[in-house]
Amino acid sequence: MRRRTVIAAALAVPLNLAGGMACAATPSPGRTAATPAAASGPVLEGQAPCAGIEGFSCSTLRVPLDHGRRTPGSLDLKVAAANNVNAPRGVLLVLSGGPGQPGVSLVNRVRTYFDPKVLQDYRMVMIDQRGTGPDGINCADLQAATGGSDFLTPKREDVISCATQIGRTRNFYRTPDTVNDLELLRRALGVRRMAVDGVSYGTYTAEHYTLRYPSRVSALVLDSVVPHRGFDPFSADGMAATKRVLTDTCRKSTTCTTDPVADLAWLVRHGEIDGQRINGTELLDALGVMSLSSVNPTFEGIPGVLHKARTGDTAPLKNLLEQTSSVGAPHDQMSAGLHMATLCADLRFPWGDSATPVARRQAPLDRAVQRLNSKDLYPYDKATARALAPVEGCLNWPVSRPSEQPRAQTLRPPTLIVHGRNDLFCPVEWAYEEKRYAPRGKVVVIDGIGHSVQGSPTNPTARNEVRNFLNAR
């Protein structure tokens, strides 16, 4: 969970948080030939110095399209690994999020988030998870319309076109598939255990890997947590977080004399810009991007922008929406197709899961929307909840194989959870929820910081906590 120029700069791992193979009904030749694993196990092929990434070697990990081996084909995943092969504390696998973000192209940025001591003691590794990166899923129309946003409403025809483009292989872009890829990566690296650091949806992947292979994880860092049990696709938690964050922002400001929550609520219901109604999902998207720790997590100036828009001066809000929209993010930074394929398989909806026939989804969705409590959604509304990307997109996503939920529910390794109090992609309440399943866990919540706290350019708290945690292992 995230994106544009601001987002590219903020790819502060929105690690949030990305995917481009020109998808086809069947995978492309380089990834379809059924290639049995070598007798000695998975290997990293074609190792060579990474172009533009000093001190790292790049290679390819070939994984089966279907780990159950019932559907032929393979995928070639790009891997970047630091050259300190004999690092004393072993491998540190860093997982980007989205879902839909790459790994390899983010190495130069992400390595700056770690204390030099961590990079000395650990061998940092990143991977382009299946469906991401330059060779990832590229659904042009869906990409252009949403950029892989967690919030913006996708058009029905774009969703169907993307699913058709991917074809039957859409059954294999689920988190359980990625988890099995990561186990092959561990084996190819030749290590018994790894420390794992996930950000945003990367935390969800990290949690599921840990639940599936607990003995293979020496330490777990979760930055901007997505709970391993999933989340409400209507985003009631995120909407409530908006109310809390805007209220706190105004309370702490010496210049705020307005009510930003009331102003936002009015804009959601009545606002217009240049004669066009403002969409609640656009406001959710923009404020989410503002909450990135590398953008404006203190929301400085936002109450004034909202109040001006309510009183008729919409120019500042128009500028905000244009500068912070997820629209325009290219597929190799954030694959909208991978984002949709994964969320529709991983999440549960009022109609059930992604195996539910499309014709049987609308009625239970309508009933669920009617049952929503408007107070829980304020300052947003039911129309906003109904129009969110996971709801509208997955309503129209063709039948696909749903993700299996892990049998284990306890994160057994030592776990550090770092979270920004102002995060509007992953509300801070999710951090405390996940802590319930981590008996050896510690939660550090940082005031004035938002999404992807390790990437904060102004607050070193998360960086220092991660250093102390990892170097104590």
CSV table of C-alpha atoms in Angstrom, one decimal:
chain,number,residue,atom,x,y,z
A,1,MET,CA,0.0,0.0,0.0
A,2,ARG,CA,2.3,3.9,-2.0
A,3,ARG,CA,3.1,7.5,-6.2
A,4,ARG,CA,3.8,10.7,-9.7
A,5,THR,CA,6.7,13.0,-9.3
A,6,VAL,CA,5.9,13.5,-5.7
A,7,ILE,CA,5.4,9.8,-5.4
A,8,ALA,CA,8.6,9.0,-7.2
A,9,ALA,CA,10.4,11.1,-4.7
A,10,ALA,CA,8.3,9.6,-2.1
A,11,LEU,CA,9.0,6.1,-3.1
A,12,ALA,CA,10.4,6.3,0.2
A,13,VAL,CA,9.4,2.8,0.0
A,14,PRO,CA,6.1,3.2,-0.4
A,15,LEU,CA,8.0,0.7,-0.4
A,16,ASN,CA,4.3,1.3,0.1
A,17,LEU,CA,4.8,0.5,-0.5
A,18,ALA,CA,5.8,-1.5,-7.2
A,19,GLY,CA,4.9,-4.1,-11.6
A,20,GLY,CA,5.2,-4.7,-16.8
A,21,MET,CA,5.4,-7.5,-18.6
A,22,ALA,CA,3.3,-6.7,-21.4
A,23,CYS,CA,0.8,-9.2,-20.2
A,24,ALA,CA,-0.8,-11.6,-22.5
A,25,ALA,CA,-3.3,-14.4,-22.2
A,26,THR,CA,-0.3,-16.6,-21.6
A,27,PRO,CA,3.1,-15.6,-20.2
A,28,SER,CA,5.8,-14.4,-22.5
A,29,PRO,CA,8.3,-16.9,-23.9
A,30,GLY,CA,11.1,-15.9,-21.5
A,31,ARG,CA,9.0,-16.8,-18.6
A,32,THR,CA,6.8,-19.6,-19.8
A,33,ALA,CA,9.0,-22.5,-20.6
A,34,ALA,CA,8.5,-25.0,-17.9
A,35,THR,CA,11.9,-25.2,-16.4
A,36,PRO,CA,12.3,-27.8,-13.7
A,37,ALA,CA,14.4,-26.7,-10.7
A,38,ALA,CA,18.0,-27.9,-10.8
A,39,ALA,CA,18.7,-31.0,-8.8
A,40,SER,CA,20.8,-28.9,-6.4
A,41,GLY,CA,17.9,-26.4,-5.9
A,42,PRO,CA,17.2,-22.9,-7.0
A,43,VAL,CA,20.1,-20.7,-8.2
A,44,LEU,CA,20.7,-17.1,-8.9
A,45,GLU,CA,21.6,-17.0,-12.6
A,46,GLY,CA,23.7,-14.4,-14.6
A,47,GLN,CA,25.2,-12.7,-11.6
A,48,ALA,CA,26.9,-9.4,-12.6
A,49,PRO,CA,27.5,-6.0,-11.1
A,50,CYS,CA,24.3,-4.0,-11.0
A,51,ALA,CA,24.3,-1.1,-13.4
A,52,GLY,CA,24.2,2.1,-11.3
A,53,ILE,CA,24.1,0.3,-7.9
A,54,GLU,CA,27.5,0.4,-6.4
A,55,GLY,CA,28.4,-2.6,-4.3
A,56,PHE,CA,25.6,-4.8,-5.4
A,57,SER,CA,25.3,-7.7,-7.8
A,58,CYS,CA,22.2,-8.4,-9.9
A,59,SER,CA,21.0,-11.8,-11.0
A,60,THR,CA,17.8,-13.6,-12.0
A,61,LEU,CA,15.8,-16.1,-9.9
A,62,ARG,CA,13.7,-18.4,-12.0
A,63,VAL,CA,10.6,-19.5,-10.1
A,64,PRO,CA,7.6,-21.7,-11.2
A,65,LEU,CA,4.5,-19.8,-12.3
A,66,ASP,CA,2.5,-22.3,-10.3
A,67,HIS,CA,4.3,-23.6,-7.2
A,68,GLY,CA,1.8,-26.4,-7.2
A,69,ARG,CA,3.2,-27.5,-10.6
A,70,ARG,CA,-0.2,-28.0,-12.1
A,71,THR,CA,0.1,-25.1,-14.6
A,72,PRO,CA,3.3,-25.0,-16.7
A,73,GLY,CA,5.5,-21.9,-16.9
A,74,SER,CA,8.1,-19.9,-15.0
A,75,LEU,CA,8.9,-16.4,-14.1
A,76,ASP,CA,12.3,-14.7,-14.0
A,77,LEU,CA,12.6,-12.4,-11.0
A,78,LYS,CA,15.3,-9.8,-10.8
A,79,VAL,CA,17.4,-9.8,-7.6
A,80,ALA,CA,19.9,-7.3,-6.2
A,81,ALA,CA,22.2,-8.4,-3.4
A,82,ALA,CA,25.0,-6.6,-1.7
A,83,ASN,CA,28.5,-7.9,-2.3
A,84,ASN,CA,29.3,-8.5,1.4
A,85,VAL,CA,28.5,-12.1,1.0
A,86,ASN,CA,30.0,-13.0,4.4
A,87,ALA,CA,28.3,-10.3,6.4
A,88,PRO,CA,28.5,-11.4,10.0
A,89,ARG,CA,24.8,-11.2,10.7
A,90,GLY,CA,23.6,-12.7,7.4
A,91,VAL,CA,21.0,-11.6,4.9
A,92,LEU,CA,18.6,-8.7,5.4
A,93,LEU,CA,15.8,-9.1,2.9
A,94,VAL,CA,13.9,-5.8,2.3
A,95,LEU,CA,10.4,-6.1,0.8
A,96,SER,CA,8.7,-3.2,-1.0
A,97,GLY,CA,4.9,-2.8,-1.0
A,98,GLY,CA,2.0,-1.6,-3.0
A,99,PRO,CA,1.4,-4.4,-3.8
A,100,GLY,CA,3.0,-3.5,-7.1
A,101,GLN,CA,6.3,-1.8,-6.3
A,102,PRO,CA,9.7,-3.1,-7.6
A,103,GLY,CA,12.7,-3.9,-5.5
A,104,VAL,CA,15.9,-3.6,-7.6
A,105,SER,CA,15.3,-0.1,-8.8
A,106,LEU,CA,14.7,1.1,-5.2
A,107,VAL,CA,18.0,-0.2,-3.8
A,108,ASN,CA,19.9,3.1,-4.0
A,109,ARG,CA,17.1,4.9,-2.2
A,110,VAL,CA,16.4,2.2,0.3
A,111,ARG,CA,20.0,1.7,1.4
A,112,THR,CA,20.1,5.2,2.7
A,113,TYR,CA,17.3,4.4,5.2
A,114,PHE,CA,19.7,2.1,7.1
A,115,ASP,CA,22.4,3.0,9.5
A,116,PRO,CA,25.9,2.2,8.0
A,117,LYS,CA,26.4,-0.4,10.8
A,118,VAL,CA,23.4,-2.4,9.6
A,119,LEU,CA,24.6,-2.4,6.0
A,120,GLN,CA,28.0,-3.5,7.3
A,121,ASP,CA,26.7,-6.3,9.4
A,122,TYR,CA,24.0,-7.5,7.0
A,123,ARG,CA,23.9,-8.4,3.4
A,124,MET,CA,21.0,-6.3,2.0
A,125,VAL,CA,18.9,-8.0,-0.7
A,126,MET,CA,15.9,-6.8,-2.7
A,127,ILE,CA,13.8,-8.6,-5.3
A,128,ASP,CA,11.3,-7.6,-8.0
A,129,GLN,CA,8.4,-9.6,-6.7
A,130,ARG,CA,6.4,-11.4,-9.3
A,131,GLY,CA,4.5,-9.0,-11.6
A,132,THR,CA,6.6,-6.0,-10.7
A,133,GLY,CA,9.5,-4.0,-12.1
A,134,PRO,CA,10.3,-3.3,-15.8
A,135,ASP,CA,9.2,-6.8,-16.8
A,136,GLY,CA,6.1,-6.7,-14.6
A,137,ILE,CA,2.4,-6.4,-15.4
A,138,ASN,CA,1.6,-3.4,-17.6
A,139,CYS,CA,-2.2,-2.9,-18.1
A,140,ALA,CA,-1.9,0.4,-20.0
A,141,ASP,CA,-5.5,1.7,-19.5
A,142,LEU,CA,-5.8,0.8,-15.8
A,143,GLN,CA,-2.3,2.1,-15.2
A,144,ALA,CA,-3.1,5.5,-16.9
A,145,ALA,CA,-6.4,5.8,-15.0
A,146,THR,CA,-5.3,4.9,-11.4
A,147,GLY,CA,-1.5,4.5,-11.3
A,148,GLY,CA,-2.0,1.7,-8.9
A,149,SER,CA,-3.8,3.9,-6.3
A,150,ASP,CA,-5.2,2.3,-3.2
A,151,PHE,CA,-8.2,4.6,-3.5
A,152,LEU,CA,-9.0,5.9,-6.9
A,153,THR,CA,-12.1,4.3,-8.6
A,154,PRO,CA,-11.1,2.1,-11.6
A,155,LYS,CA,-13.3,1.9,-14.6
A,156,ARG,CA,-15.1,-1.4,-15.1
A,157,GLU,CA,-13.8,-1.7,-18.6
A,158,ASP,CA,-10.2,-1.1,-17.6
A,159,VAL,CA,-10.4,-3.7,-14.9
A,160,ILE,CA,-11.9,-6.3,-17.2
A,161,SER,CA,-9.4,-5.4,-20.0
A,162,CYS,CA,-6.5,-5.9,-17.5
A,163,ALA,CA,-7.7,-9.2,-16.3
A,164,THR,CA,-8.2,-10.4,-19.9
A,165,GLN,CA,-4.7,-9.2,-20.8
A,166,ILE,CA,-3.1,-11.2,-17.9
A,167,GLY,CA,-5.3,-14.2,-18.7
A,168,ARG,CA,-5.4,-17.3,-16.6
A,169,THR,CA,-2.1,-16.5,-15.1
A,170,ARG,CA,-3.9,-14.0,-12.9
A,171,ASN,CA,-4.3,-17.0,-10.5
A,172,PHE,CA,-0.7,-16.8,-9.6
A,173,TYR,CA,-0.1,-13.2,-8.5
A,174,ARG,CA,-1.2,-13.8,-4.9
A,175,THR,CA,0.8,-13.2,-1.7
A,176,PRO,CA,1.1,-17.0,-1.1
A,177,ASP,CA,2.9,-17.3,-4.5
A,178,THR,CA,5.3,-14.5,-3.6
A,179,VAL,CA,5.9,-16.2,-0.2
A,180,ASN,CA,7.0,-19.4,-2.0
A,181,ASP,CA,9.2,-17.3,-4.3
A,182,LEU,CA,10.9,-15.8,-1.2
A,183,GLU,CA,11.6,-19.3,0.1
A,184,LEU,CA,13.3,-20.2,-3.2
A,185,LEU,CA,15.3,-16.9,-2.9
A,186,ARG,CA,16.5,-17.9,0.6
A,187,ARG,CA,17.7,-21.2,-0.7
A,188,ALA,CA,19.4,-19.7,-3.7
A,189,LEU,CA,21.2,-17.3,-1.4
A,190,GLY,CA,22.5,-20.3,0.6
A,191,VAL,CA,21.4,-19.1,4.0
A,192,ARG,CA,19.5,-20.9,6.7
A,193,ARG,CA,17.7,-17.8,8.0
A,194,MET,CA,17.1,-14.2,7.0
A,195,ALA,CA,16.2,-11.0,8.7
A,196,VAL,CA,13.2,-9.5,6.9
A,197,ASP,CA,12.2,-5.9,6.7
A,198,GLY,CA,8.9,-5.1,5.0
A,199,VAL,CA,7.3,-1.7,4.4
A,200,SER,CA,3.5,-1.1,3.8
A,201,TYR,CA,2.1,-4.1,1.9
A,202,GLY,CA,5.6,-5.5,2.1
A,203,THR,CA,4.8,-6.0,5.8
A,204,TYR,CA,1.8,-8.2,4.8
A,205,THR,CA,4.2,-10.3,2.6
A,206,ALA,CA,6.8,-10.4,5.4
A,207,GLU,CA,4.2,-11.5,7.9
A,208,HIS,CA,2.9,-14.3,5.7
A,209,TYR,CA,6.4,-15.5,4.9
A,210,THR,CA,7.1,-15.6,8.6
A,211,LEU,CA,3.9,-17.4,9.4
A,212,ARG,CA,4.7,-20.0,6.6
A,213,TYR,CA,8.4,-20.4,7.4
A,214,PRO,CA,8.9,-19.2,11.0
A,215,SER,CA,12.2,-21.0,11.4
A,216,ARG,CA,13.7,-19.2,8.4
A,217,VAL,CA,13.3,-15.7,9.9
A,218,SER,CA,15.8,-14.5,12.4
A,219,ALA,CA,14.2,-11.0,13.0
A,220,LEU,CA,11.2,-9.2,11.6
A,221,VAL,CA,10.9,-5.4,11.0
A,222,LEU,CA,7.4,-4.1,10.0
A,223,ASP,CA,7.2,-0.5,8.9
A,224,SER,CA,3.7,0.9,8.3
A,225,VAL,CA,1.8,-2.3,9.0
A,226,VAL,CA,-0.8,-4.1,7.0
A,227,PRO,CA,-2.3,-6.7,9.3
A,228,HIS,CA,-1.7,-10.3,8.2
A,229,ARG,CA,-5.4,-11.0,8.7
A,230,GLY,CA,-6.2,-8.4,6.0
A,231,PHE,CA,-8.2,-5.2,6.3
A,232,ASP,CA,-11.6,-3.8,5.6
A,233,PRO,CA,-11.9,-2.9,1.9
A,234,PHE,CA,-14.3,-0.1,2.8
A,235,SER,CA,-11.4,1.6,4.6
A,236,ALA,CA,-13.4,2.6,7.7
A,237,ASP,CA,-10.2,2.6,9.7
A,238,GLY,CA,-8.5,4.9,7.2
A,239,MET,CA,-11.4,7.3,7.2
A,240,ALA,CA,-11.5,7.5,10.9
A,241,ALA,CA,-7.7,8.1,10.9
A,242,THR,CA,-8.2,11.1,8.7
A,243,LYS,CA,-10.5,12.6,11.3
A,244,ARG,CA,-8.0,11.9,14.1
A,245,VAL,CA,-5.0,13.2,12.1
A,246,LEU,CA,-6.7,16.4,11.0
A,247,THR,CA,-8.0,17.1,14.4
A,248,ASP,CA,-4.5,16.6,16.0
A,249,THR,CA,-2.9,18.8,13.3
A,250,CYS,CA,-5.2,21.7,14.0
A,251,ARG,CA,-4.9,21.3,17.8
A,252,LYS,CA,-1.1,21.4,17.6
A,253,SER,CA,-1.0,24.4,15.3
A,254,THR,CA,-0.9,28.0,16.6
A,255,THR,CA,-2.5,29.3,13.4
A,256,CYS,CA,-5.3,26.8,12.8
A,257,THR,CA,-8.6,28.5,13.6
A,258,THR,CA,-10.9,26.4,11.4
A,259,ASP,CA,-12.4,22.9,11.6
A,260,PRO,CA,-10.6,20.9,8.9
A,261,VAL,CA,-12.7,17.8,9.6
A,262,ALA,CA,-15.9,19.6,9.0
A,263,ASP,CA,-14.4,21.4,6.0
A,264,LEU,CA,-13.4,18.0,4.5
A,265,ALA,CA,-16.8,16.5,5.2
A,266,TRP,CA,-18.5,19.4,3.4
A,267,LEU,CA,-16.1,19.0,0.4
A,268,VAL,CA,-16.8,15.3,0.1
A,269,ARG,CA,-20.5,16.0,0.0
A,270,HIS,CA,-20.8,19.3,-1.9
A,271,GLY,CA,-17.4,20.4,-3.2
A,272,GLU,CA,-16.7,21.3,-6.8
A,273,ILE,CA,-13.7,22.4,-8.7
A,274,ASP,CA,-14.2,24.1,-12.1
A,275,GLY,CA,-17.8,22.9,-12.1
A,276,GLN,CA,-16.9,19.3,-11.5
A,277,ARG,CA,-17.9,17.4,-8.3
A,278,ILE,CA,-15.0,16.5,-6.1
A,279,ASN,CA,-14.7,12.7,-5.6
A,280,GLY,CA,-14.1,11.5,-2.1
A,281,THR,CA,-11.7,8.9,-3.3
A,282,GLU,CA,-9.5,11.7,-4.9
A,283,LEU,CA,-9.4,13.4,-1.5
A,284,LEU,CA,-8.5,10.1,0.2
A,285,ASP,CA,-5.7,9.5,-2.3
A,286,ALA,CA,-4.3,13.0,-2.0
A,287,LEU,CA,-4.3,13.1,1.8
A,288,GLY,CA,-2.8,9.6,1.8
A,289,VAL,CA,0.1,10.8,-0.4
A,290,MET,CA,0.6,13.8,1.9
A,291,SER,CA,1.0,11.4,4.8
A,292,LEU,CA,4.1,9.8,3.3
A,293,SER,CA,7.0,10.5,5.6
A,294,SER,CA,8.9,12.0,2.7
A,295,VAL,CA,6.1,14.4,1.6
A,296,ASN,CA,4.2,16.4,4.3
A,297,PRO,CA,3.3,14.0,7.2
A,298,THR,CA,2.6,16.9,9.6
A,299,PHE,CA,-0.1,18.1,7.1
A,300,GLU,CA,1.2,21.6,7.4
A,301,GLY,CA,-1.0,24.0,5.5
A,302,ILE,CA,-3.7,21.4,4.8
A,303,PRO,CA,-6.4,22.8,7.1
A,304,GLY,CA,-6.1,26.2,5.3
A,305,VAL,CA,-6.4,24.5,1.9
A,306,LEU,CA,-9.5,22.7,2.9
A,307,HIS,CA,-11.1,25.8,4.4
A,308,LYS,CA,-10.3,27.9,1.4
A,309,ALA,CA,-11.9,25.4,-0.9
A,310,ARG,CA,-15.1,25.3,1.3
A,311,THR,CA,-15.4,29.0,1.2
A,312,GLY,CA,-14.9,29.2,-2.6
A,313,ASP,CA,-11.2,29.5,-3.3
A,314,THR,CA,-10.5,26.1,-4.8
A,315,ALA,CA,-7.2,26.9,-6.5
A,316,PRO,CA,-5.0,25.6,-3.6
A,317,LEU,CA,-7.0,22.3,-3.4
A,318,LYS,CA,-6.9,21.9,-7.2
A,319,ASN,CA,-3.1,22.3,-7.1
A,320,LEU,CA,-2.9,19.8,-4.2
A,321,LEU,CA,-5.0,17.2,-6.0
A,322,GLU,CA,-2.9,17.6,-9.2
A,323,GLN,CA,0.5,17.4,-7.4
A,324,THR,CA,-0.4,14.4,-5.2
A,325,SER,CA,-2.5,12.2,-7.4
A,326,SER,CA,-1.4,8.6,-8.0
A,327,VAL,CA,-2.4,9.0,-11.6
A,328,GLY,CA,0.7,9.1,-13.8
A,329,ALA,CA,2.8,6.5,-11.9
A,330,PRO,CA,4.4,4.2,-14.5
A,331,HIS,CA,4.0,0.5,-14.2
A,332,ASP,CA,7.7,-0.1,-13.3
A,333,GLN,CA,7.2,2.1,-10.2
A,334,MET,CA,3.8,0.8,-9.2
A,335,SER,CA,2.0,-1.8,-11.3
A,336,ALA,CA,-1.8,-1.1,-11.3
A,337,GLY,CA,-2.4,-4.6,-12.8
A,338,LEU,CA,-0.4,-6.4,-10.2
A,339,HIS,CA,-2.0,-4.3,-7.5
A,340,MET,CA,-5.5,-5.3,-8.6
A,341,ALA,CA,-4.6,-9.0,-9.1
A,342,THR,CA,-3.1,-9.4,-5.7
A,343,LEU,CA,-5.6,-7.4,-3.7
A,344,CYS,CA,-8.6,-9.2,-5.3
A,345,ALA,CA,-7.0,-12.6,-4.4
A,346,ASP,CA,-5.8,-11.6,-0.9
A,347,LEU,CA,-8.7,-9.7,0.5
A,348,ARG,CA,-12.2,-10.8,1.6
A,349,PHE,CA,-15.2,-8.9,0.5
A,350,PRO,CA,-19.0,-8.8,1.3
A,351,TRP,CA,-19.4,-11.4,-1.5
A,352,GLY,CA,-16.7,-13.6,-0.2
A,353,ASP,CA,-13.5,-14.1,-2.1
A,354,SER,CA,-12.2,-14.0,-5.7
A,355,ALA,CA,-13.7,-17.4,-6.5
A,356,THR,CA,-17.2,-16.0,-6.1
A,357,PRO,CA,-18.9,-15.7,-9.6
A,358,VAL,CA,-19.1,-12.1,-10.7
A,359,ALA,CA,-22.9,-12.3,-11.0
A,360,ARG,CA,-23.2,-13.1,-7.3
A,361,ARG,CA,-21.2,-10.2,-6.0
A,362,GLN,CA,-23.4,-7.1,-6.4
A,363,ALA,CA,-26.3,-8.0,-4.1
A,364,PRO,CA,-24.2,-8.8,-1.0
A,365,LEU,CA,-22.1,-5.7,-1.7
A,366,ASP,CA,-25.3,-3.5,-1.8
A,367,ARG,CA,-26.5,-5.0,1.5
A,368,ALA,CA,-23.1,-4.4,3.1
A,369,VAL,CA,-23.0,-0.7,2.0
A,370,GLN,CA,-26.4,-0.2,3.5
A,371,ARG,CA,-25.2,-1.6,6.8
A,372,LEU,CA,-22.2,0.8,7.0
A,373,ASN,CA,-22.4,3.2,9.8
A,374,SER,CA,-22.0,6.8,8.5
A,375,LYS,CA,-20.5,7.9,11.8
A,376,ASP,CA,-17.6,5.4,11.3
A,377,LEU,CA,-16.8,6.8,7.9
A,378,TYR,CA,-16.9,10.5,8.8
A,379,PRO,CA,-15.7,12.9,7.3
A,380,TYR,CA,-16.1,10.6,4.3
A,381,ASP,CA,-19.4,8.8,3.4
A,382,LYS,CA,-20.9,5.6,2.1
A,383,ALA,CA,-20.5,6.7,-1.5
A,384,THR,CA,-16.7,7.1,-1.0
A,385,ALA,CA,-16.5,3.7,0.7
A,386,ARG,CA,-18.4,2.0,-2.1
A,387,ALA,CA,-16.2,3.6,-4.8
A,388,LEU,CA,-12.8,2.7,-3.4
A,389,ALA,CA,-10.4,0.8,-5.7
A,390,PRO,CA,-10.5,-2.6,-3.9
A,391,VAL,CA,-14.3,-2.6,-3.8
A,392,GLU,CA,-15.1,-1.4,-7.3
A,393,GLY,CA,-12.1,-3.0,-8.9
A,394,CYS,CA,-12.5,-6.5,-7.3
A,395,LEU,CA,-16.3,-6.4,-7.8
A,396,ASN,CA,-15.5,-6.6,-11.6
A,397,TRP,CA,-12.3,-8.7,-11.4
A,398,PRO,CA,-13.1,-12.1,-13.1
A,399,VAL,CA,-13.1,-15.2,-11.0
A,400,SER,CA,-9.6,-16.1,-9.9
A,401,ARG,CA,-7.9,-18.3,-7.3
A,402,PRO,CA,-8.2,-16.8,-3.8
A,403,SER,CA,-5.2,-16.7,-1.5
A,404,GLU,CA,-5.1,-19.3,1.2
A,405,GLN,CA,-5.0,-17.9,4.7
A,406,PRO,CA,-2.0,-19.0,6.9
A,407,ARG,CA,-2.8,-21.7,9.4
A,408,ALA,CA,-0.4,-20.3,11.9
A,409,GLN,CA,-1.4,-17.0,13.5
A,410,THR,CA,1.7,-16.2,15.7
A,411,LEU,CA,4.7,-14.3,14.6
A,412,ARG,CA,7.4,-16.2,16.5
A,413,PRO,CA,10.6,-14.3,15.7
A,414,PRO,CA,11.7,-11.1,17.5
A,415,THR,CA,9.6,-8.4,15.8
A,416,LEU,CA,9.9,-4.6,15.7
A,417,ILE,CA,6.9,-2.6,14.5
A,418,VAL,CA,7.6,1.0,13.6
A,419,HIS,CA,4.7,3.2,12.5
A,420,GLY,CA,3.9,6.8,12.0
A,421,ARG,CA,1.0,8.2,13.9
A,422,ASN,CA,-0.1,10.3,10.9
A,423,ASP,CA,-0.1,7.4,8.4
A,424,LEU,CA,-3.3,7.6,6.2
A,425,PHE,CA,-2.4,4.5,4.1
A,426,CYS,CA,-2.0,2.2,7.0
A,427,PRO,CA,-3.7,3.6,10.1
A,428,VAL,CA,-1.6,3.4,13.3
A,429,GLU,CA,-4.3,1.2,14.8
A,430,TRP,CA,-3.1,-1.6,12.5
A,431,ALA,CA,0.2,-1.6,14.2
A,432,TYR,CA,-1.4,-2.4,17.6
A,433,GLU,CA,-3.6,-5.0,16.0
A,434,GLU,CA,-0.6,-6.9,14.6
A,435,LYS,CA,1.3,-6.6,17.9
A,436,ARG,CA,-1.4,-8.9,19.3
A,437,TYR,CA,0.1,-11.7,17.2
A,438,ALA,CA,3.7,-11.0,17.9
A,439,PRO,CA,4.6,-12.2,21.5
A,440,ARG,CA,8.2,-11.1,21.1
A,441,GLY,CA,7.2,-7.8,19.4
A,442,LYS,CA,7.8,-4.2,20.2
A,443,VAL,CA,5.7,-1.3,18.8
A,444,VAL,CA,7.3,2.2,18.3
A,445,VAL,CA,4.8,4.8,17.2
A,446,ILE,CA,6.4,8.1,16.0
A,447,ASP,CA,4.5,11.4,16.3
A,448,GLY,CA,4.5,13.8,13.3
A,449,ILE,CA,5.5,11.1,10.9
A,450,GLY,CA,3.4,9.2,8.4
A,451,HIS,CA,3.8,6.3,6.0
A,452,SER,CA,7.1,4.6,5.5
A,453,VAL,CA,8.9,5.8,8.7
A,454,GLN,CA,12.3,4.4,7.8
A,455,GLY,CA,12.4,6.8,4.9
A,456,SER,CA,11.8,9.9,6.9
A,457,PRO,CA,14.2,12.6,5.9
A,458,THR,CA,13.7,14.6,9.2
A,459,ASN,CA,13.1,12.1,12.0
A,460,PRO,CA,15.8,9.4,12.6
A,461,THR,CA,13.8,7.6,15.3
A,462,ALA,CA,12.8,4.6,13.1
A,463,ARG,CA,16.3,4.3,11.6
A,464,ASN,CA,17.8,4.2,15.1
A,465,GLU,CA,15.3,1.7,16.4
A,466,VAL,CA,15.9,-0.6,13.5
A,467,ARG,CA,19.6,-0.3,13.9
A,468,ASN,CA,19.4,-1.2,17.6
A,469,PHE,CA,17.0,-4.0,17.0
A,470,LEU,CA,18.8,-5.7,14.1
A,471,ASN,CA,22.3,-5.3,15.7
A,472,ALA,CA,21.0,-6.9,18.9
A,473,ARG,CA,20.1,-10.2,17.2
